[in-house]
Amino acid sequence: MSRADRLDALLRELVVVEAVPSHLYLDPVGSSDVAFDNALAGLAAVWAGQFDLAAPLAAAARRAADDPDTVVFAESVCGLVRAGAMVSGPLQEFASAASVSTRVSSELRLPLCALLAEAALAEARLDIAADLLTVVPPRTVLFGRQDHPFLTIIRCFVARVRLFSGDVSGASEEAAQACARARTAAERIFATATAAVVDGSAGRRQEARAGVHRILALDLAPTNALTSGAFLLASYAAIVGDDVRTSAVATLRASTDPSFPEVRIVDRAICFEILTRAAVDGGDLDAARAWQLRAAPLAAHQSAGSTVERIASRVSLLAGDSERSLEEAERSISLAVRAGRALEAAEGEILAARARMSLRERGQAARRLADVVTDADAHGFGAVRRSAARELRAVGRRLPPDARRGWEGLSARERGIAVLIADGRSNAQIAASEYLSEHTVRIHVSRVLHAFGVPTRVGVASALGALSVDSGLGPLTARQQQIVALIATGATNHSIAEALDVSESTVEKHVSAVMRRWEVTSRSGIAHRAAGQHPA
């Protein structure tokens, strides 16, 4: 069998069965292609979470590698082994393998470069992973098949590299392609989980939540990299949406062992962080320290140090030692920045802000968080803004709105005031109708101007367009305008009531009033008519 035939056989089996029969991909005893055979066997072992078995196979493959194909393949498996075992490795050889990736034979370039990029991501080498995407061919055909099951897995690999490199838009496109083209059950499971974590990171909470619940509803055992990985991704999607309980449930389903030995060390550390956070949220210091103890040995690994420091920061804050918590959060940030892991650095900043606010350093906490959110907004990490806003809200402070999002960057209250501004109301008139002080209205107005990137009230009117009578629709109150805006985003009455801090029956009355005024009979009718009023 050719190299392509053997790799093709292995990759197909990795997606569709739990155990891979070696006769499908290894040459008979006495084969002269030792490096490639050992890399194949090592990849099969890694996929099953058997890192100790994979380690000598990967090392043997590296020693025998003497051409670009085997160099890249062997180092991919070595990287995946290092990601799952507490062993160090010569990172210069990893970089060297990436440098010859353009010379990999054409029929093997897509799978081998994608595996090397996945290994780089697993080792927190985002610089190498991102560079490899420039040589990964289009994800359209693999070994002559447009429906090859491993194509979906490769798309998911690429989506995760793009996401953690800060390209949320690119990650969304790859994840959407993976979901649309998945054919087998295993493909669909992994693609759904990948899309959920991308949606969660982008701030698309409803889509992420739906994907997470689809994964958790499945009767799956964590038997290999796909099933364990699906639960891990579901866990990450839940945690970026602040659903700690669901995230903990998904985390615990990713392994049958509380040490999570079959998952990569970076994922292992994040599992312990999620479980620590759940314990901290429940005020259970003993449980938090138990998970911290599990995580502590991982601190020496380059991919886990930042996470272990965040775990320590959470536990210290719960124990009442804010100064120590701040020191640990700062170390976490430093390690994440050094590794080029923007999302982890942002999470560390949020923990540091929490410690600073506990130390009554609220001004500095607010300034640091504003800077972090500005950077996160530029990369599309909507979850960072939400987490930072929650921390500041607890001490009566707020973030500036995202100037790139206009209407979508405003709160429900600010949307109502934007409508009144566009209607020509003065600050005094808005204050009277909304039962606010003029000082509060001025603050809201400045935030609305900032959100639309305009210096004057006329600019807001231009952005939103003429409302109410000018549009030919019945005039609505400011509260009704807020509710219409939320209906247009797909919000339910229950979620609208929570957002506006009113009863659900009050929301129902306003919805009925809007239907009567606009002469529509459904919520979709309201959303359709609203689309002509403002950019929502």
Coordinates of C-alpha atoms in Angstrom, one line a residue, residues 274-526:
I274 CA -14.0 24.8 35.2
L275 CA -14.6 22.5 38.1
T276 CA -12.7 24.8 40.5
R277 CA -14.9 27.7 39.2
A278 CA -18.0 25.7 39.9
A279 CA -16.8 25.0 43.4
V280 CA -16.0 28.6 44.0
D281 CA -19.4 29.7 42.7
G282 CA -20.9 27.3 45.2
G283 CA -18.7 28.7 48.0
D284 CA -17.2 25.3 48.5
L285 CA -13.6 26.1 49.4
D286 CA -12.7 22.5 50.2
A287 CA -13.9 21.2 46.8
A288 CA -12.1 24.1 45.1
R289 CA -8.8 23.2 46.8
A290 CA -9.3 19.5 45.8
W291 CA -9.5 20.4 42.1
Q292 CA -6.6 22.8 42.6
L293 CA -4.5 20.0 44.0
R294 CA -5.3 17.9 40.9
A295 CA -4.1 20.8 38.7
A296 CA -0.9 21.7 40.5
P297 CA 1.4 19.1 38.8
L298 CA 0.5 20.6 35.4
A299 CA 2.0 24.0 36.3
A300 CA 5.4 22.9 34.8
H301 CA 3.9 22.2 31.4
Q302 CA 4.2 25.1 29.0
S303 CA 0.6 24.9 27.8
A304 CA -1.0 24.8 31.3
G305 CA 0.9 27.2 33.5
S306 CA -1.4 30.2 32.8
T307 CA -4.5 28.1 33.6
V308 CA -3.0 26.7 36.9
E309 CA -2.3 30.3 38.0
R310 CA -5.9 31.3 37.3
I311 CA -7.1 28.3 39.3
A312 CA -4.9 29.5 42.2
S313 CA -6.2 33.0 41.9
R314 CA -9.8 31.9 42.1
V315 CA -9.1 29.8 45.2
S316 CA -7.1 32.6 46.9
L317 CA -9.9 35.1 46.4
L318 CA -12.5 32.7 47.8
A319 CA -10.2 32.2 50.8
G320 CA -10.2 35.9 51.4
D321 CA -6.6 36.6 50.3
S322 CA -7.1 39.2 47.6
E323 CA -3.5 40.3 47.4
R324 CA -2.3 36.8 46.6
S325 CA -5.2 36.3 44.2
L326 CA -4.0 39.4 42.3
E327 CA -0.4 38.2 42.2
E328 CA -1.5 34.9 40.8
A329 CA -3.8 36.5 38.2
E330 CA -0.9 38.7 37.0
R331 CA 1.3 35.7 36.6
S332 CA -1.4 34.0 34.6
I333 CA -1.7 37.1 32.3
S334 CA 2.1 37.2 31.8
L335 CA 2.3 33.5 30.9
A336 CA -0.7 33.8 28.5
V337 CA 0.7 36.9 26.7
R338 CA 4.1 35.2 26.4
A339 CA 2.4 32.2 24.7
G340 CA 0.3 34.5 22.4
R341 CA -3.0 33.2 23.9
A342 CA -5.3 36.3 23.8
L343 CA -8.4 34.7 25.3
E344 CA -6.5 33.3 28.3
A345 CA -4.9 36.6 28.9
A346 CA -8.3 38.3 28.9
E347 CA -9.6 35.8 31.4
G348 CA -6.7 36.5 33.6
E349 CA -7.4 40.2 33.4
I350 CA -11.0 39.6 34.5
L351 CA -9.7 37.7 37.5
A352 CA -7.2 40.5 38.3
A353 CA -9.9 43.1 38.1
R354 CA -12.0 41.0 40.5
A355 CA -9.1 41.0 43.0
R356 CA -8.4 44.7 42.5
M357 CA -12.0 45.5 43.2
S358 CA -11.9 43.4 46.3
L359 CA -8.8 45.6 47.3
R360 CA -10.9 48.7 46.5
E361 CA -8.8 49.6 43.4
R362 CA -11.9 50.1 41.3
G363 CA -10.6 52.8 39.0
Q364 CA -7.6 50.8 37.9
A365 CA -9.7 47.7 37.5
A366 CA -12.1 49.6 35.3
R367 CA -9.4 51.1 33.1
R368 CA -7.6 47.7 32.6
L369 CA -10.8 46.0 31.7
A370 CA -11.8 48.7 29.3
D371 CA -8.4 48.2 27.5
V372 CA -8.9 44.4 27.4
V373 CA -12.4 44.7 26.0
T374 CA -11.3 47.2 23.3
D375 CA -8.8 44.6 22.1
A376 CA -11.3 41.7 22.4
D377 CA -13.9 43.7 20.4
A378 CA -11.4 44.2 17.6
H379 CA -11.1 40.4 17.3
G380 CA -14.8 39.6 17.7
F381 CA -14.5 38.0 21.2
G382 CA -18.0 39.1 22.4
A383 CA -17.8 36.8 25.5
V384 CA -14.9 38.9 26.9
R385 CA -17.1 42.1 26.9
R386 CA -19.9 40.3 28.6
S387 CA -17.7 38.9 31.4
A388 CA -16.0 42.2 31.9
A389 CA -19.3 44.1 32.1
R390 CA -20.5 41.7 34.7
E391 CA -17.5 42.4 36.9
L392 CA -17.9 46.1 36.7
R393 CA -21.7 46.0 37.1
A394 CA -21.1 44.5 40.6
V395 CA -19.4 47.7 41.7
G396 CA -21.6 50.2 39.9
R397 CA -19.4 50.8 36.8
R398 CA -19.9 50.2 33.1
L399 CA -17.8 49.7 30.0
P400 CA -18.1 52.0 27.1
P401 CA -20.3 50.5 24.3
D402 CA -18.6 48.9 21.3
A403 CA -18.4 51.7 18.8
R404 CA -18.4 49.2 15.9
R405 CA -21.7 47.6 16.7
G406 CA -24.1 50.7 16.7
W407 CA -27.6 49.6 17.7
E408 CA -26.4 46.1 18.7
G409 CA -23.9 47.6 21.1
L410 CA -26.5 49.3 23.2
S411 CA -28.4 48.1 26.2
A412 CA -32.2 48.0 26.1
R413 CA -32.4 51.3 28.0
E414 CA -30.0 52.9 25.7
R415 CA -31.9 51.7 22.6
G416 CA -35.0 53.3 24.0
I417 CA -33.1 56.6 24.5
A418 CA -31.6 56.3 21.0
V419 CA -35.1 56.1 19.6
L420 CA -36.2 59.2 21.5
I421 CA -33.0 61.1 20.4
A422 CA -33.9 60.2 16.8
D423 CA -37.4 61.4 17.5
G424 CA -36.0 64.9 18.3
R425 CA -36.6 64.7 22.1
S426 CA -34.4 66.9 24.3
N427 CA -32.6 65.6 27.4
A428 CA -35.2 67.2 29.6
Q429 CA -38.1 65.6 27.7
I430 CA -36.3 62.2 27.8
A431 CA -35.7 62.5 31.5
A432 CA -39.4 63.3 32.1
S433 CA -40.7 60.4 30.0
E434 CA -38.3 57.9 31.3
Y435 CA -38.4 59.0 35.0
L436 CA -34.7 59.6 35.0
S437 CA -32.5 62.6 36.1
E438 CA -31.1 64.8 33.4
H439 CA -27.6 63.8 34.6
T440 CA -28.4 60.1 34.0
V441 CA -29.8 61.0 30.6
R442 CA -26.7 62.8 29.6
I443 CA -24.6 59.8 30.4
H444 CA -26.9 57.6 28.3
V445 CA -26.8 60.1 25.4
S446 CA -23.0 60.1 25.4
R447 CA -22.9 56.3 25.3
V448 CA -25.4 56.3 22.4
L449 CA -23.3 58.8 20.5
H450 CA -20.2 56.7 21.2
A451 CA -21.9 53.5 20.0
F452 CA -22.8 55.0 16.6
G453 CA -19.5 56.9 16.3
V454 CA -21.1 60.2 15.8
P455 CA -20.5 63.5 17.7
T456 CA -24.1 64.9 17.6
R457 CA -27.7 63.9 18.1
V458 CA -28.3 64.5 14.4
G459 CA -25.9 61.7 13.6
V460 CA -28.1 59.3 15.7
A461 CA -31.2 60.3 13.8
S462 CA -29.4 59.7 10.5
A463 CA -28.2 56.3 11.7
L464 CA -31.6 55.1 12.9
G465 CA -33.7 56.8 10.3
A466 CA -37.0 58.5 11.0
L467 CA -39.2 56.6 13.4
S468 CA -42.8 56.6 14.5
V469 CA -45.0 58.9 12.4
D470 CA -42.4 59.4 9.7
S471 CA -42.3 55.7 9.0
G472 CA -46.0 55.4 8.7
L473 CA -46.2 53.2 11.7
G474 CA -48.2 53.9 14.8
P475 CA -46.1 55.8 17.5
L476 CA -44.8 53.7 20.3
T477 CA -43.7 54.5 23.8
A478 CA -40.0 54.3 24.7
R479 CA -40.7 51.1 26.6
Q480 CA -42.5 49.6 23.6
Q481 CA -39.6 50.6 21.4
Q482 CA -37.2 48.7 23.7
I483 CA -39.4 45.6 23.6
V484 CA -39.7 45.7 19.8
A485 CA -36.0 45.9 19.5
L486 CA -35.6 42.8 21.7
I487 CA -38.3 40.9 19.8
A488 CA -36.4 41.7 16.6
T489 CA -33.4 39.8 18.0
G490 CA -35.5 36.7 18.7
A491 CA -35.9 37.3 22.5
T492 CA -38.7 35.6 24.3
N493 CA -41.1 37.4 26.7
H494 CA -39.3 35.8 29.6
S495 CA -35.9 37.0 28.5
I496 CA -37.2 40.4 27.7
A497 CA -38.7 40.7 31.2
E498 CA -35.3 39.7 32.7
A499 CA -33.4 42.2 30.5
L500 CA -35.8 45.1 31.3
D501 CA -36.4 44.1 34.9
V502 CA -40.2 44.0 34.5
S503 CA -42.7 41.3 35.0
E504 CA -43.5 38.9 32.1
S505 CA -47.2 40.0 32.2
T506 CA -46.1 43.6 31.6
V507 CA -44.1 42.5 28.6
E508 CA -47.2 40.6 27.3
K509 CA -49.3 43.8 27.6
H510 CA -46.8 45.9 25.7
V511 CA -46.5 43.2 23.0
S512 CA -50.3 43.2 22.6
A513 CA -50.4 47.0 22.4
V514 CA -47.7 47.0 19.7
M515 CA -49.7 44.4 17.7
R516 CA -52.8 46.6 17.9
R517 CA -51.0 49.8 16.9
W518 CA -49.1 48.3 14.0
E519 CA -52.0 46.1 12.9
V520 CA -50.0 42.8 13.0
T521 CA -51.0 39.5 14.5
S522 CA -47.7 37.9 15.5
R523 CA -44.2 38.5 16.9
S524 CA -42.7 37.8 13.5
G525 CA -45.0 40.6 12.2
I526 CA -43.5 42.9 14.8

